[in-house]
Amino acid sequence: MTQVIGLISGTSVDGIDAALVDISGTGFDLQVELVAGATYPYQDDLRERILAVCAGEAISMTELAELDDAIAIAFAQAAQNIQSDRQPATLIGSHGQTVYHRPPHSQGLDKTQFLGYTLQLGRGAVIAQFTSITTVSNFRVADIAAGGQGAPLVPPVDAALFSHPQEARCIQNIGGIGNLTYLPPRRDHWLEKIRGWDTGPGNSLLDLAVNYLTNGTKTYDENGSWAASGTPCHALVEHWLQQEYFHLPPPKSTGRELFGVDYLQECIKDAESYQLNSADLLATLTELTAASIVHNYRTFLPEMPQKVFLCGGGSHNLYLKNRLQQLLETVPVLTTDEVGFSADFKEAIAFAVLAYWRQLDFPGNLPTVTGASQRVLLGEINFRQ
């Protein structure tokens, strides 16, 4: 049994999710138990700096280095706090904080643009030094170097934790960005049939809209209650669904670079002619998240799943969950809590598993998901000096 800490802050930049996990086994035959999970919010000024960089604000190299260090220290403190008085973990898997993600370009003659580019701040070497625990970080770059999207990386872990011998399942994460893992029944050649990609906006537009509509006094719509009091404009949703990303075939990935502040402003401008109030706008943006997820299922999956399991912050949005259930009709929409894995900390658990795999020299990506040319080891191992 190996005790591992998984750390991640997603595109919503809410804070650092930390999971202390006991792991044993090899390959996809793992036993994983969550010992403790907690979310540690960023300090307000640090969160504002991160969001500014994510929105494209220019900073100097000195400021970039300082931001990288500040995020790493925040991650290291989260790792220390999650252990509390327990026996120290022997390994940390840290995703870091994504501040830029550019998927690979597959067309055109400019080969310098063929590979994708991704940047996660909060370098593992600082975390390892601060905590005295071996830290695996920078997981995405190896997949990108192999021609992949570098995202999503969680589907192989979902395969180990959630696959079922008879059921086809979708694990739907709803963070700032939504992403899915399609798991066929766990039978012969099942790994070759696993699929996964980013479906589009999750909470990103909703959180930005709440911040905009409340002049910064609120950051999210708790339980989706504000949106639930409005009426979605379906004509507007249909217009937004014409966005090119929704029609790109997988593998594909996206982020705030597309579904961020500028996109929200376009949505608000589009909504002006419909004279929507604030609740109607939130209901319509929520409908876009739900409809884009279902559009991805119906358009790109080899078959509809028999069950859908939600995780991430969006799993708490009861209005969004209800809209997904309505659109998916007879397909049950559940959460990963109902199969034994915390919906809040499932992504952090995944990076603990990816670090565990890296220590065992077990490849952590799936080419059928990311489009990489081959399976590769993910993550750089940082030892305390």
Coordinates of C-alpha atoms in Angstrom, one line a residue:
M1 CA 0.0 0.0 0.0
T2 CA 1.4 3.4 -1.0
Q3 CA 0.0 6.6 0.4
V4 CA -0.1 9.4 -2.2
I5 CA -1.3 12.9 -2.2
G6 CA -3.1 14.2 -5.4
L7 CA -3.3 18.0 -6.0
I8 CA -5.1 20.0 -8.7
S9 CA -6.6 23.4 -9.2
G10 CA -8.9 23.4 -12.3
T11 CA -10.0 26.0 -14.8
S12 CA -12.4 27.5 -12.3
V13 CA -9.4 28.5 -10.1
D14 CA -11.6 28.0 -7.0
G15 CA -8.7 26.6 -5.0
I16 CA -6.5 23.5 -4.6
D17 CA -8.2 20.2 -4.3
A18 CA -6.1 17.8 -2.2
A19 CA -6.7 14.1 -1.8
L20 CA -4.8 11.7 0.5
V21 CA -5.1 8.3 -1.1
D22 CA -4.1 4.7 -0.3
I23 CA -3.2 2.9 -3.5
S24 CA -2.1 -0.7 -4.2
G25 CA -2.1 -2.9 -7.3
T26 CA -0.6 -2.6 -10.8
G27 CA -1.7 -1.3 -14.1
F28 CA -5.5 -1.0 -14.4
D29 CA -6.1 -3.4 -11.5
L30 CA -5.9 -1.0 -8.6
Q31 CA -7.3 -0.7 -5.2
V32 CA -7.8 3.0 -4.3
E33 CA -9.2 4.4 -1.1
L34 CA -9.7 8.1 -0.2
V35 CA -8.3 8.7 3.3
A36 CA -9.0 12.5 3.3
G37 CA -10.0 15.2 0.9
A38 CA -10.1 19.0 1.3
T39 CA -10.2 22.1 -0.8
Y40 CA -7.8 25.0 0.1
P41 CA -8.9 28.3 -1.4
Y42 CA -6.3 30.5 -3.0
Q43 CA -5.7 33.8 -1.2
D44 CA -7.7 36.5 -3.0
D45 CA -4.8 38.4 -4.5
L46 CA -3.2 35.1 -5.8
R47 CA -6.5 34.0 -7.4
E48 CA -6.8 37.4 -9.1
R49 CA -3.3 37.2 -10.5
I50 CA -4.0 33.7 -11.9
L51 CA -7.3 34.8 -13.5
A52 CA -5.6 37.8 -15.0
V53 CA -2.9 35.7 -16.7
C54 CA -5.6 33.1 -17.8
A55 CA -7.4 36.0 -19.4
G56 CA -4.3 37.0 -21.4
E57 CA -2.9 39.8 -19.3
A58 CA 0.8 40.4 -20.1
I59 CA 3.3 40.0 -17.3
S60 CA 7.1 40.1 -17.1
M61 CA 9.3 37.1 -16.8
T62 CA 10.0 38.2 -13.2
E63 CA 6.3 38.3 -12.4
L64 CA 5.8 34.9 -14.1
A65 CA 8.6 33.3 -12.0
E66 CA 7.1 34.8 -8.8
L67 CA 3.6 33.6 -9.7
D68 CA 5.0 30.1 -10.4
D69 CA 6.7 30.0 -7.0
A70 CA 3.6 31.4 -5.2
I71 CA 1.4 28.7 -6.7
A72 CA 3.9 26.0 -5.9
I73 CA 4.1 27.1 -2.3
A74 CA 0.3 27.1 -2.0
F75 CA 0.2 23.6 -3.4
A76 CA 2.9 22.5 -1.0
Q77 CA 1.0 23.9 2.0
A78 CA -2.1 22.1 0.8
A79 CA -0.1 18.8 0.8
Q80 CA 1.1 19.5 4.3
N81 CA -2.3 20.4 5.6
I82 CA -4.1 17.3 4.1
Q83 CA -1.7 15.0 6.0
S84 CA -2.4 16.8 9.3
D85 CA -1.2 14.4 12.1
R86 CA -1.3 11.3 9.9
Q87 CA 1.7 9.3 8.8
P88 CA 3.5 11.3 6.0
A89 CA 2.7 10.3 2.4
T90 CA 5.6 9.0 0.3
L91 CA 4.5 10.5 -3.0
I92 CA 2.7 13.6 -4.4
G93 CA 1.1 13.9 -7.8
S94 CA 0.5 17.6 -8.6
H95 CA -1.3 18.8 -11.7
G96 CA -0.5 22.4 -10.9
Q97 CA -2.5 25.3 -12.2
T98 CA -3.2 25.6 -16.0
V99 CA -2.8 29.1 -17.2
Y100 CA -2.6 28.4 -20.9
H101 CA -3.6 25.5 -23.2
R102 CA -3.3 25.4 -27.0
P103 CA -4.4 22.2 -28.6
P104 CA -2.3 20.9 -31.5
H105 CA -3.0 22.1 -35.0
S106 CA -3.5 19.3 -37.5
Q107 CA -3.9 21.4 -40.6
G108 CA -1.7 23.8 -42.5
L109 CA 1.9 23.9 -43.6
D110 CA 3.4 25.6 -40.6
K111 CA 4.9 22.6 -38.8
T112 CA 5.9 24.7 -35.8
Q113 CA 2.2 24.8 -35.0
F114 CA 1.6 21.1 -35.3
L115 CA 2.3 20.3 -31.6
G116 CA 0.1 21.7 -28.9
Y117 CA 1.4 23.8 -26.0
T118 CA 0.3 23.8 -22.4
L119 CA 1.5 25.5 -19.2
Q120 CA 0.8 24.5 -15.7
L121 CA 2.3 26.7 -12.9
G122 CA 3.4 25.5 -9.5
R123 CA 6.6 23.6 -10.3
G124 CA 7.1 20.2 -8.7
A125 CA 10.7 20.9 -7.6
V126 CA 9.5 23.6 -5.2
I127 CA 6.7 21.3 -3.8
A128 CA 9.3 18.5 -3.3
Q129 CA 11.7 20.8 -1.6
F130 CA 9.0 22.4 0.6
T131 CA 7.4 19.1 1.7
S132 CA 10.4 16.7 1.6
I133 CA 8.2 14.3 -0.5
T134 CA 9.0 13.1 -4.0
T135 CA 6.7 15.0 -6.3
V136 CA 5.5 14.1 -9.8
S137 CA 4.4 17.1 -11.9
N138 CA 4.1 18.5 -15.4
F139 CA 2.0 15.5 -16.5
R140 CA 0.7 16.9 -19.8
V141 CA 3.9 17.7 -21.8
A142 CA 4.9 14.1 -22.6
D143 CA 1.6 13.4 -24.3
I144 CA 1.8 16.6 -26.2
A145 CA 5.4 15.7 -27.3
A146 CA 3.9 12.5 -28.7
G147 CA 1.5 14.5 -30.8
G148 CA -1.5 14.3 -28.3
Q149 CA -3.8 17.0 -26.9
G150 CA -2.3 16.7 -23.5
A151 CA -5.9 16.5 -22.3
P152 CA -7.9 15.0 -20.8
L153 CA -5.6 12.8 -18.8
V154 CA -8.1 11.4 -16.4
P155 CA -9.8 8.7 -18.6
P156 CA -7.2 6.0 -18.0
V157 CA -7.8 6.5 -14.3
D158 CA -11.5 6.4 -14.8
A159 CA -11.0 3.1 -16.7
A160 CA -9.3 1.7 -13.6
L161 CA -11.8 2.9 -11.1
F162 CA -15.2 2.9 -12.9
S163 CA -15.3 0.4 -15.7
H164 CA -18.0 -2.3 -15.4
P165 CA -18.2 -5.8 -17.0
Q166 CA -21.7 -5.2 -18.5
E167 CA -22.4 -1.5 -18.6
A168 CA -21.2 1.2 -20.9
R169 CA -20.7 4.3 -18.7
C170 CA -19.8 7.9 -19.1
I171 CA -17.9 9.7 -16.4
Q172 CA -18.7 13.4 -16.9
N173 CA -16.5 15.9 -15.1
I174 CA -18.0 19.4 -14.8
G175 CA -15.2 21.7 -13.7
G176 CA -14.6 25.1 -15.4
I177 CA -14.5 23.0 -18.6
G178 CA -16.5 19.8 -19.1
N179 CA -14.8 16.6 -20.1
L180 CA -16.1 13.0 -20.6
T181 CA -14.7 9.5 -20.3
Y182 CA -16.6 6.9 -22.3
L183 CA -16.1 3.4 -20.8
P184 CA -17.3 0.4 -22.8
P185 CA -18.1 -2.8 -20.9
R186 CA -14.8 -4.2 -19.5
R187 CA -14.4 -7.1 -21.9
D188 CA -11.9 -8.1 -24.6
H189 CA -10.1 -5.2 -26.2
W190 CA -12.0 -2.7 -24.0
L191 CA -9.0 -0.3 -23.6
E192 CA -9.0 0.3 -27.3
K193 CA -12.6 1.5 -27.2
I194 CA -12.2 4.0 -24.4
R195 CA -12.8 7.6 -25.5
G196 CA -12.5 10.9 -23.8
W197 CA -12.4 14.6 -24.7
D198 CA -13.4 18.1 -23.5
T199 CA -17.1 18.7 -24.2
G200 CA -16.9 22.5 -23.9
P201 CA -17.9 24.9 -21.1
G202 CA -18.7 23.5 -17.7
N203 CA -18.9 26.1 -15.0
S204 CA -16.6 28.6 -16.6
L205 CA -19.2 30.8 -18.3
L206 CA -21.6 30.4 -15.4
D207 CA -19.1 31.6 -12.8
L208 CA -18.0 34.5 -15.0
A209 CA -21.6 35.5 -15.6
V210 CA -22.4 35.4 -11.9
N211 CA -19.3 37.6 -11.2
Y212 CA -20.3 40.0 -14.0
L213 CA -24.0 40.2 -12.9
T214 CA -23.2 40.8 -9.2
N215 CA -20.3 43.2 -9.8
G216 CA -17.9 40.7 -8.2
T217 CA -19.9 40.1 -5.0
K218 CA -20.6 36.5 -5.9
T219 CA -18.4 33.9 -7.8
Y220 CA -20.9 31.1 -8.5
D221 CA -24.6 30.2 -8.6
E222 CA -25.0 27.9 -5.5
N223 CA -27.0 24.8 -6.4
G224 CA -28.0 26.5 -9.7
S225 CA -30.8 28.2 -7.8
W226 CA -30.5 31.6 -9.5
A227 CA -30.5 29.9 -13.0
A228 CA -33.5 27.7 -11.9
S229 CA -35.5 30.9 -11.3
G230 CA -35.1 31.9 -15.0
T231 CA -36.2 30.6 -18.4
P232 CA -33.7 29.4 -20.9
C233 CA -33.8 30.9 -24.4
H234 CA -33.5 27.8 -26.6
A235 CA -33.1 29.8 -29.8
L236 CA -30.0 31.4 -28.3
V237 CA -28.7 28.0 -27.2
E238 CA -29.1 26.6 -30.7
H239 CA -27.2 29.6 -32.1
W240 CA -24.4 29.1 -29.6
L241 CA -24.2 25.4 -30.4
Q242 CA -23.1 26.3 -33.9
Q243 CA -19.7 27.3 -32.5
E244 CA -17.0 25.4 -34.3
Y245 CA -15.5 23.6 -31.3
F246 CA -18.7 21.7 -30.6
H247 CA -18.6 20.2 -34.1
L248 CA -14.9 19.2 -34.1
P249 CA -14.5 15.4 -33.9
P250 CA -12.4 14.1 -31.0
P251 CA -9.7 14.0 -29.9
K252 CA -10.1 17.6 -28.8
S253 CA -9.5 19.8 -25.8
T254 CA -10.2 23.4 -24.9
G255 CA -10.0 25.9 -22.0
R256 CA -10.6 29.4 -20.9
E257 CA -8.6 30.5 -24.0
L258 CA -11.9 29.8 -25.9
F259 CA -14.7 29.7 -23.3
G260 CA -13.5 32.6 -21.2
V261 CA -14.3 36.3 -20.7
D262 CA -14.3 37.3 -24.3
Y263 CA -16.7 34.4 -25.2
L264 CA -19.0 35.5 -22.3
Q265 CA -19.1 39.0 -23.6
E266 CA -20.1 37.7 -27.0
C267 CA -22.9 35.7 -25.4
I268 CA -24.1 38.7 -23.5
K269 CA -24.2 40.7 -26.7
D270 CA -26.1 37.9 -28.5
A271 CA -28.6 37.9 -25.7
E272 CA -29.4 41.7 -25.9
S273 CA -32.0 41.2 -28.7
Y274 CA -33.9 38.7 -26.6
Q275 CA -34.2 41.0 -23.6
L276 CA -33.3 38.4 -21.1
N277 CA -33.1 39.2 -17.4
S278 CA -30.2 38.0 -15.2
A279 CA -31.9 34.8 -14.2
D280 CA -32.8 34.0 -17.9
L281 CA -29.2 34.6 -19.0
L282 CA -27.9 32.2 -16.4
A283 CA -30.5 29.7 -17.2
T284 CA -29.6 30.0 -20.9
L285 CA -25.8 29.6 -20.2
T286 CA -26.6 26.6 -18.0
E287 CA -28.6 25.1 -20.9
L288 CA -25.6 25.6 -23.1
T289 CA -23.4 23.5 -20.8
A290 CA -26.1 20.8 -20.6
A291 CA -26.9 20.8 -24.3
S292 CA -23.3 20.8 -25.4
I293 CA -22.6 17.8 -23.2
V294 CA -25.5 15.9 -24.7
H295 CA -24.6 17.0 -28.2
N296 CA -21.2 15.5 -27.7
Y297 CA -22.7 12.2 -26.6
R298 CA -25.2 11.9 -29.4
T299 CA -22.7 13.1 -32.1
F300 CA -19.4 11.4 -31.2
L301 CA -20.0 8.4 -28.9
P302 CA -20.1 5.0 -30.5
E303 CA -23.3 4.4 -28.4
M304 CA -25.2 6.1 -25.7
P305 CA -24.0 5.1 -22.2
Q306 CA -26.3 3.1 -19.9
K307 CA -25.4 5.4 -17.0
V308 CA -23.7 8.8 -16.5
F309 CA -21.8 9.6 -13.4
L310 CA -21.0 13.3 -12.7
C311 CA -18.1 14.7 -10.7
G312 CA -16.5 18.1 -10.2
G313 CA -18.0 21.3 -8.8
G314 CA -20.8 21.2 -11.4
S315 CA -22.2 18.0 -9.9
H316 CA -23.5 20.2 -7.1
N317 CA -25.5 22.4 -9.5
L318 CA -28.9 20.7 -9.1
Y319 CA -30.5 22.7 -11.9
L320 CA -27.7 21.7 -14.3
K321 CA -28.0 18.1 -13.2
N322 CA -31.8 18.2 -13.7
R323 CA -31.4 19.7 -17.2
L324 CA -28.9 17.0 -18.1
Q325 CA -31.3 14.3 -16.9
Q326 CA -34.1 15.8 -18.9
L327 CA -32.0 16.0 -22.1
L328 CA -30.6 12.5 -21.6
E329 CA -34.1 11.2 -21.1
T330 CA -33.9 7.5 -19.9
V331 CA -30.2 7.5 -19.2
P332 CA -29.7 7.8 -15.4
V333 CA -27.6 10.8 -14.3
L334 CA -25.8 9.9 -11.0
T335 CA -22.6 11.1 -9.3
T336 CA -19.4 9.2 -8.7
D337 CA -20.2 9.3 -4.9
E338 CA -22.8 6.6 -5.7
V339 CA -20.1 4.2 -6.8
G340 CA -17.7 5.0 -4.0
F341 CA -15.6 7.9 -5.2
S342 CA -16.0 11.5 -4.1
A343 CA -17.3 13.7 -6.8
D344 CA -15.5 16.6 -5.2
F345 CA -12.1 15.0 -5.1
K346 CA -12.2 12.5 -8.0
E347 CA -9.8 14.6 -10.1
A348 CA -7.3 15.0 -7.3
I349 CA -7.5 11.2 -6.7
A350 CA -6.7 10.8 -10.5
F351 CA -3.5 12.7 -10.2
A352 CA -2.5 10.6 -7.2
V353 CA -3.0 7.6 -9.4
L354 CA -1.1 9.1 -12.3
A355 CA 1.9 9.8 -9.9
Y356 CA 1.7 6.2 -8.6
W357 CA 1.7 4.9 -12.2
R358 CA 4.7 7.1 -13.0
Q359 CA 6.7 5.7 -10.1
L360 CA 6.0 2.2 -11.4
D361 CA 7.0 3.3 -15.0
F362 CA 3.4 2.5 -16.2
P363 CA 2.3 4.7 -19.1
G364 CA -0.5 7.1 -18.0
N365 CA -2.0 8.3 -21.3
L366 CA -4.4 6.6 -23.8
P367 CA -3.8 7.5 -27.5
T368 CA -7.4 6.7 -28.3
V369 CA -8.3 9.7 -26.0
T370 CA -5.6 12.3 -26.6
G371 CA -4.5 11.4 -30.1
A372 CA -0.9 10.7 -29.1
S373 CA 1.2 8.5 -31.3
Q374 CA 1.9 6.1 -28.5
R375 CA 1.5 5.4 -24.8
V376 CA 4.1 7.3 -22.8
L377 CA 5.1 7.9 -19.2
L378 CA 3.5 11.0 -17.8
G379 CA 5.1 13.4 -15.3
E380 CA 8.5 14.6 -14.2
I381 CA 9.8 13.2 -11.0
N382 CA 11.2 15.8 -8.5
F383 CA 13.2 14.7 -5.5
R384 CA 14.1 16.8 -2.5
Q385 CA 17.7 18.0 -2.9

